[in-house]
Amino acid sequence: MASSSSSSVNYDWIPAIALNYGVRKKLALYLNPTNTVAADWTDIAEKMEFTYLEIKNYEKLENPTKKLLEDWQTGAGATVGKLLSILEQAERKDIISDLRSLIDEDCRIYEERQKELPVQVPEVDSRGQDRGITVNDGHMPEMFDAFICYCQSDFQFVHEMIRQLEQTEYNLKLCVFDRDVLPGTCVWTITSELIERRCKRMVVVISDDYLDSDACDFQTKFALSLCPGARTKRLIPVVYKPMKRPFPSILRFLTVCDYTRPCTQSWFWVRLAKALSQS
């Protein structure tokens, strides 16, 4: 579905992960109830080409629409435009009409963040290596085993991560923004350069404060916007303390490295180090 006359947003290129909690919650309110008159989540699941067994498993969940969207958005071609097209095919234009403004807002936020990249990437490609973007850049760009995505309030845990992974027999090389990136460079440009080209993996330190960070949100969604094979291989979520807020839905399809359980802490660093050491 291309942008309509009532909206300047081009839905066809915006990935479904751009849709935030408010839209997903309202979609669930519309689609979760079994409805003999209008299409519900089961009809949407069929049009998304989920199998009979998959749909039967979703029926056991309290919020099947939420899980359905989380699983569907990881596949190829899962765009906002495709989702709207599916809703139209299911004759649920009432949902589209009610949620249009919220969807447009999420899409515009995503577009604004992405627009930074095409303007700045040529600068990185043509001159970035000469002037350097990390403190140890020389004739060749500095490479890393992992880019660490974190918010400032979690920096103490990042220090512990450095100690456990860099200063031990694992001898890994981490890219920590506050330590390794030169000041005065464009945050969004450096993010794309480091995540896409210089770092084999990305570790996302999840916390309640992370959920409020625009920078963390952008970095995570940028990593997820890479091709499906790359993003599932590259991105590793880490939870190091209990959370009051729900775990971000866009990461639920990835295995989490959990430091909060005492019974697993003894092999936490070994497990994470092995994941980062893979070629």
Coordinates of N, CA and C in Angstrom, one line a residue, residues 15-176:
P15 N 9.4 -0.5 8.0 CA 9.2 -1.8 8.6 C 8.1 -1.8 9.8
A16 N 7.5 -2.9 10.0 CA 6.4 -3.0 11.0 C 7.0 -2.7 12.4
I17 N 8.3 -2.9 12.6 CA 8.9 -2.6 13.9 C 8.8 -1.2 14.3
A18 N 8.4 -0.3 13.3 CA 8.3 1.1 13.6 C 7.1 1.4 14.5
L19 N 6.1 0.5 14.5 CA 4.8 0.7 15.2 C 5.1 0.5 16.7
N20 N 4.8 1.5 17.5 CA 5.1 1.4 18.9 C 3.9 0.8 19.7
Y21 N 4.1 0.9 21.0 CA 3.1 0.2 22.0 C 1.7 0.7 21.8
G22 N 1.4 2.0 21.6 CA 0.1 2.5 21.5 C -0.7 1.9 20.4
V23 N -0.1 1.8 19.2 CA -0.8 1.2 18.1 C -1.0 -0.3 18.3
R24 N 0.0 -1.0 18.8 CA -0.2 -2.5 19.0 C -1.2 -2.8 20.1
K25 N -1.3 -1.9 21.1 CA -2.3 -2.2 22.1 C -3.7 -2.0 21.5
K26 N -3.9 -1.0 20.7 CA -5.3 -0.8 20.1 C -5.6 -1.8 19.1
L27 N -4.6 -2.3 18.3 CA -4.8 -3.4 17.4 C -5.3 -4.6 18.1
A28 N -4.7 -4.9 19.3 CA -5.1 -6.0 20.1 C -6.6 -5.9 20.6
L29 N -6.9 -4.6 21.0 CA -8.3 -4.4 21.5 C -9.3 -4.7 20.4
Y30 N -9.0 -4.4 19.2 CA -9.9 -4.7 18.0 C -9.9 -6.1 17.6
L31 N -8.7 -6.8 17.6 CA -8.6 -8.1 17.0 C -8.6 -9.3 17.9
N32 N -8.3 -9.1 19.2 CA -8.3 -10.2 20.1 C -9.7 -10.8 20.3
P33 N -10.8 -10.0 20.5 CA -12.1 -10.6 20.8 C -12.5 -11.5 19.6
T34 N -13.0 -12.7 19.8 CA -13.6 -13.5 18.7 C -14.9 -12.8 18.2
N35 N -14.9 -12.6 17.0 CA -16.0 -11.8 16.4 C -16.6 -12.6 15.2
T36 N -17.9 -12.8 15.3 CA -18.6 -13.6 14.2 C -19.0 -12.6 13.1
V37 N -18.9 -11.3 13.3 CA -19.3 -10.4 12.3 C -18.1 -9.9 11.5
A38 N -17.1 -9.4 12.2 CA -15.9 -8.8 11.6 C -14.7 -9.8 11.8
A39 N -13.7 -9.6 10.9 CA -12.5 -10.4 11.0 C -11.8 -10.1 12.3
D40 N -11.2 -11.2 12.9 CA -10.5 -11.0 14.2 C -9.0 -11.5 13.9
W41 N -8.2 -11.7 14.9 CA -6.8 -11.9 14.8 C -6.5 -13.2 14.0
T42 N -7.5 -14.2 14.1 CA -7.2 -15.5 13.3 C -7.3 -15.2 11.8
D43 N -8.2 -14.4 11.4 CA -8.3 -14.0 10.0 C -7.0 -13.3 9.5
I44 N -6.5 -12.4 10.4 CA -5.3 -11.7 10.0 C -4.1 -12.7 10.0
A45 N -4.0 -13.6 10.9 CA -3.0 -14.6 10.9 C -3.0 -15.4 9.6
E46 N -4.1 -15.8 9.2 CA -4.2 -16.6 7.9 C -3.7 -15.8 6.8
K47 N -4.0 -14.5 6.7 CA -3.6 -13.7 5.6 C -2.1 -13.4 5.7
M48 N -1.5 -13.5 6.9 CA -0.1 -13.4 7.1 C 0.6 -14.7 6.8
E49 N -0.2 -15.7 6.4 CA 0.3 -17.0 6.0 C 0.9 -17.9 7.1
F50 N 0.4 -17.7 8.4 CA 0.8 -18.5 9.4 C 0.0 -19.9 9.3
T51 N 0.7 -21.0 9.7 CA 0.1 -22.3 9.6 C -1.0 -22.5 10.6
Y52 N -1.8 -23.6 10.3 CA -2.9 -24.0 11.3 C -2.3 -24.2 12.7
L53 N -1.2 -25.0 12.8 CA -0.6 -25.3 14.1 C -0.1 -24.0 14.8
E54 N 0.4 -23.1 14.0 CA 0.9 -21.9 14.7 C -0.3 -21.1 15.2
I55 N -1.4 -21.0 14.5 CA -2.6 -20.3 14.9 C -3.2 -21.0 16.1
K56 N -3.2 -22.3 16.1 CA -3.7 -23.0 17.3 C -2.9 -22.7 18.6
N57 N -1.6 -22.6 18.4 CA -0.8 -22.2 19.6 C -1.0 -20.8 20.0
Y58 N -1.3 -19.9 19.1 CA -1.6 -18.5 19.5 C -2.9 -18.4 20.3
E59 N -3.8 -19.4 20.0 CA -5.1 -19.3 20.8 C -4.9 -19.5 22.3
K60 N -3.8 -20.1 22.7 CA -3.5 -20.4 24.1 C -3.1 -19.1 24.8
L61 N -2.7 -18.1 24.1 CA -2.2 -16.9 24.7 C -3.2 -15.9 25.1
E62 N -2.9 -15.1 26.1 CA -3.8 -14.0 26.6 C -4.0 -12.9 25.6
N63 N -2.9 -12.6 24.9 CA -2.9 -11.6 23.9 C -2.3 -12.1 22.5
P64 N -3.1 -12.9 21.8 CA -2.6 -13.5 20.5 C -2.1 -12.4 19.5
T65 N -2.8 -11.3 19.4 CA -2.5 -10.3 18.4 C -1.1 -9.8 18.7
K66 N -0.7 -9.5 19.9 CA 0.6 -9.0 20.3 C 1.7 -10.0 19.8
K67 N 1.5 -11.2 20.1 CA 2.5 -12.2 19.7 C 2.5 -12.4 18.2
L68 N 1.4 -12.4 17.6 CA 1.3 -12.5 16.1 C 2.1 -11.4 15.4
L69 N 2.0 -10.2 15.9 CA 2.7 -9.1 15.3 C 4.2 -9.2 15.5
E70 N 4.6 -9.6 16.7 CA 6.0 -9.8 17.1 C 6.7 -10.8 16.1
D71 N 6.0 -11.9 15.9 CA 6.5 -13.0 15.0 C 6.5 -12.6 13.6
W72 N 5.4 -11.9 13.1 CA 5.3 -11.6 11.7 C 6.3 -10.5 11.3
Q73 N 6.6 -9.5 12.2 CA 7.5 -8.4 11.8 C 8.9 -8.8 11.6
T74 N 9.3 -10.1 12.0 CA 10.7 -10.5 11.8 C 10.9 -11.1 10.4
G75 N 9.8 -11.3 9.6 CA 9.9 -11.9 8.3 C 10.1 -10.9 7.2
A76 N 10.5 -11.4 6.0 CA 10.7 -10.5 4.9 C 9.4 -9.8 4.4
G77 N 9.5 -8.6 4.1 CA 8.3 -7.9 3.6 C 7.3 -7.4 4.6
A78 N 7.7 -7.5 5.9 CA 6.8 -7.1 6.9 C 6.9 -5.6 7.1
T79 N 6.1 -4.9 6.3 CA 6.1 -3.4 6.4 C 4.8 -2.9 6.9
V80 N 4.7 -1.7 7.3 CA 3.4 -1.0 7.7 C 2.4 -1.1 6.6
G81 N 2.9 -0.9 5.3 CA 2.0 -0.9 4.2 C 1.4 -2.3 4.0
K82 N 2.2 -3.4 4.2 CA 1.7 -4.7 4.1 C 0.6 -5.0 5.1
L83 N 0.9 -4.5 6.4 CA -0.1 -4.7 7.4 C -1.4 -4.0 7.1
L84 N -1.3 -2.8 6.6 CA -2.6 -2.1 6.3 C -3.3 -2.8 5.1
S85 N -2.5 -3.3 4.2 CA -3.1 -4.0 3.1 C -3.9 -5.3 3.6
I86 N -3.3 -6.0 4.5 CA -3.9 -7.2 5.1 C -5.2 -6.8 5.8
L87 N -5.2 -5.7 6.6 CA -6.4 -5.2 7.3 C -7.5 -4.8 6.3
E88 N -7.1 -4.2 5.1 CA -8.1 -3.9 4.1 C -8.7 -5.2 3.5
Q89 N -7.8 -6.1 3.2 CA -8.3 -7.4 2.7 C -9.3 -8.1 3.6
A90 N -9.1 -7.9 4.9 CA -9.9 -8.5 5.9 C -11.2 -7.6 6.2
E91 N -11.3 -6.6 5.4 CA -12.4 -5.6 5.5 C -12.5 -5.0 6.9
R92 N -11.3 -4.7 7.5 CA -11.3 -4.0 8.7 C -10.8 -2.5 8.5
K93 N -11.4 -1.8 7.6 CA -11.1 -0.4 7.4 C -11.4 0.4 8.6
D94 N -12.3 -0.1 9.5 CA -12.6 0.7 10.7 C -11.4 0.8 11.6
I95 N -10.5 -0.2 11.6 CA -9.3 -0.2 12.4 C -8.3 0.8 11.8
I96 N -8.2 0.8 10.5 CA -7.3 1.7 9.8 C -7.7 3.1 10.0
S97 N -9.0 3.4 9.9 CA -9.5 4.7 10.1 C -9.2 5.2 11.5
D98 N -9.4 4.4 12.5 CA -9.3 4.8 13.9 C -7.8 5.0 14.3
L99 N -6.9 4.2 13.7 CA -5.5 4.2 14.1 C -4.6 5.0 13.1
R100 N -5.2 5.6 12.1 CA -4.4 6.2 11.0 C -3.4 7.3 11.6
S101 N -3.9 8.1 12.5 CA -3.1 9.2 13.0 C -2.0 8.7 13.9
L102 N -2.2 7.6 14.7 CA -1.2 7.0 15.5 C -0.1 6.4 14.6
I103 N -0.6 5.6 13.6 CA 0.3 5.0 12.7 C 1.2 6.0 11.9
D104 N 0.6 7.1 11.5 CA 1.3 8.1 10.8 C 2.4 8.7 11.7
E105 N 2.0 8.9 12.9 CA 3.0 9.5 13.9 C 4.2 8.6 14.1
D106 N 4.0 7.3 14.3 CA 5.1 6.4 14.4 C 5.9 6.3 13.2
C107 N 5.3 6.3 12.0 CA 6.0 6.3 10.7 C 6.9 7.5 10.5
R108 N 6.3 8.7 10.9 CA 7.1 9.9 10.7 C 8.3 10.0 11.6
I109 N 8.1 9.5 12.8 CA 9.2 9.4 13.8 C 10.3 8.5 13.2
Y110 N 9.9 7.4 12.6 CA 10.9 6.5 12.0 C 11.6 7.1 10.8
E111 N 10.8 7.8 10.0 CA 11.4 8.5 8.8 C 12.4 9.6 9.2
E112 N 12.0 10.3 10.2 CA 12.9 11.4 10.6 C 14.3 10.9 11.1
R113 N 14.3 9.7 11.8 CA 15.5 9.2 12.2 C 16.3 8.6 11.1
Q114 N 15.6 8.0 10.1 CA 16.3 7.3 9.0 C 16.9 8.4 8.0
K115 N 16.2 9.5 7.9 CA 16.7 10.6 7.0 C 18.1 11.1 7.3
E116 N 18.5 10.9 8.6 CA 19.8 11.3 9.0 C 20.9 10.5 8.3
L117 N 20.6 9.2 8.0 CA 21.6 8.3 7.5 C 22.0 8.6 6.1
P118 N 21.1 8.8 5.1 CA 21.5 9.0 3.7 C 22.4 10.3 3.6
V119 N 22.1 11.3 4.4 CA 22.8 12.6 4.3 C 24.2 12.4 4.8
Q120 N 24.4 11.6 5.9 CA 25.7 11.5 6.5 C 26.5 10.4 6.1
V121 N 26.0 9.3 5.6 CA 26.8 8.1 5.2 C 27.8 8.4 4.2
P122 N 27.6 9.2 3.1 CA 28.6 9.6 2.1 C 29.8 10.2 2.8
E123 N 29.6 11.0 3.8 CA 30.7 11.6 4.5 C 31.6 10.6 5.2
V124 N 30.9 9.6 5.8 CA 31.7 8.5 6.5 C 32.4 7.7 5.4
D125 N 31.8 7.4 4.3 CA 32.4 6.6 3.3 C 33.6 7.3 2.6
S126 N 33.5 8.6 2.4 CA 34.6 9.3 1.6 C 35.6 9.9 2.5
R127 N 35.3 10.4 3.7 CA 36.3 11.1 4.5 C 36.3 10.6 5.9
G128 N 35.4 9.7 6.3 CA 35.3 9.3 7.7 C 36.6 8.5 8.2
Q129 N 37.1 7.7 7.3 CA 38.3 6.9 7.7 C 39.5 7.8 7.8
D130 N 39.6 8.9 7.0 CA 40.7 9.8 7.1 C 40.7 10.6 8.5
R131 N 39.5 11.1 8.9 CA 39.5 11.9 10.1 C 39.3 11.0 11.3
G132 N 38.8 9.8 11.1 CA 38.5 8.8 12.2 C 37.2 9.1 12.9
I133 N 36.7 8.0 13.4 CA 35.5 8.2 14.2 C 35.6 7.6 15.6
T134 N 36.7 6.7 15.8 CA 37.0 6.2 17.1 C 38.4 6.6 17.5
V135 N 38.7 6.6 18.8 CA 39.9 7.1 19.3 C 41.2 6.4 18.8
N136 N 41.0 5.2 18.3 CA 42.2 4.4 17.8 C 42.2 4.2 16.3
D137 N 41.3 5.0 15.6 CA 41.4 4.9 14.2 C 42.7 5.4 13.6
G138 N 43.3 4.6 12.7 CA 44.5 5.0 12.1 C 44.3 4.9 10.6
H139 N 45.3 4.3 9.9 CA 45.3 4.1 8.5 C 44.1 3.2 8.1
M140 N 43.8 2.2 9.0 CA 42.7 1.3 8.8 C 41.7 1.6 9.9
P141 N 40.4 1.4 9.6 CA 39.4 1.7 10.6 C 39.4 0.6 11.7
E142 N 39.1 1.0 12.9 CA 39.2 0.1 14.1 C 38.0 -0.8 14.0
M143 N 38.2 -2.1 14.3 CA 37.1 -3.1 14.2 C 36.9 -3.6 15.6
F144 N 35.6 -4.1 15.9 CA 35.2 -4.5 17.2 C 34.5 -5.9 17.1
D145 N 34.5 -6.6 18.3 CA 33.7 -7.8 18.4 C 32.2 -7.5 18.7
A146 N 32.0 -6.4 19.3 CA 30.6 -6.0 19.7 C 30.4 -4.5 19.9
F147 N 29.3 -4.0 19.5 CA 28.9 -2.6 19.8 C 27.9 -2.7 21.0
I148 N 28.2 -2.0 22.1 CA 27.3 -2.0 23.3 C 26.3 -0.9 23.3
C149 N 25.1 -1.2 23.2 CA 24.0 -0.2 23.3 C 23.5 -0.1 24.7
Y150 N 23.6 1.1 25.3 CA 23.2 1.2 26.7 C 22.8 2.6 27.0
C151 N 22.1 2.9 28.1 CA 21.8 4.2 28.5 C 22.7 4.6 29.7
Q152 N 22.9 5.9 29.9 CA 23.9 6.3 30.9 C 23.7 5.7 32.3
S153 N 22.5 5.5 32.7 CA 22.2 5.0 34.1 C 22.7 3.6 34.2
D154 N 23.0 2.9 33.1 CA 23.4 1.5 33.2 C 24.9 1.4 33.0
F155 N 25.6 2.5 33.0 CA 27.1 2.5 32.7 C 27.9 1.7 33.6
Q156 N 27.5 1.6 34.9 CA 28.2 0.8 35.8 C 28.3 -0.7 35.4
F157 N 27.2 -1.2 34.9 CA 27.2 -2.6 34.4 C 28.0 -2.7 33.1
V158 N 28.1 -1.7 32.3 CA 28.9 -1.7 31.1 C 30.4 -1.8 31.5
H159 N 30.8 -1.1 32.6 CA 32.1 -1.2 33.2 C 32.4 -2.6 33.6
E160 N 31.5 -3.3 34.2 CA 31.7 -4.7 34.6 C 31.8 -5.6 33.4
M161 N 31.0 -5.3 32.3 CA 31.1 -6.0 31.1 C 32.5 -5.9 30.4
I162 N 33.1 -4.6 30.5 CA 34.4 -4.4 30.0 C 35.4 -5.3 30.8
R163 N 35.3 -5.3 32.1 CA 36.2 -6.0 32.9 C 36.1 -7.5 32.6
Q164 N 34.9 -8.0 32.5 CA 34.7 -9.5 32.3 C 35.1 -10.0 30.9
L165 N 34.9 -9.1 29.9 CA 35.1 -9.6 28.5 C 36.4 -9.1 27.9
E166 N 36.9 -7.9 28.3 CA 38.1 -7.4 27.6 C 39.3 -7.7 28.4
Q167 N 39.2 -7.7 29.8 CA 40.4 -7.8 30.6 C 40.5 -9.2 31.2
T168 N 40.0 -10.2 30.5 CA 40.2 -11.6 30.9 C 40.7 -12.4 29.7
E169 N 40.6 -13.8 29.9 CA 41.1 -14.6 28.8 C 40.3 -14.5 27.5
Y170 N 39.1 -14.0 27.6 CA 38.2 -13.8 26.4 C 38.8 -12.8 25.5
N171 N 39.5 -11.8 26.0 CA 40.2 -10.8 25.2 C 39.4 -10.2 24.0
L172 N 38.1 -9.9 24.3 CA 37.2 -9.4 23.3 C 37.4 -7.9 23.2
K173 N 37.0 -7.3 22.1 CA 37.1 -5.9 21.9 C 35.7 -5.3 21.7
L174 N 35.3 -4.5 22.7 CA 34.0 -3.9 22.7 C 34.0 -2.4 22.3
C175 N 33.0 -2.0 21.6 CA 32.8 -0.6 21.3 C 31.9 0.1 22.2
V176 N 32.4 0.9 23.1 CA 31.6 1.5 24.2 C 31.6 3.0 23.8

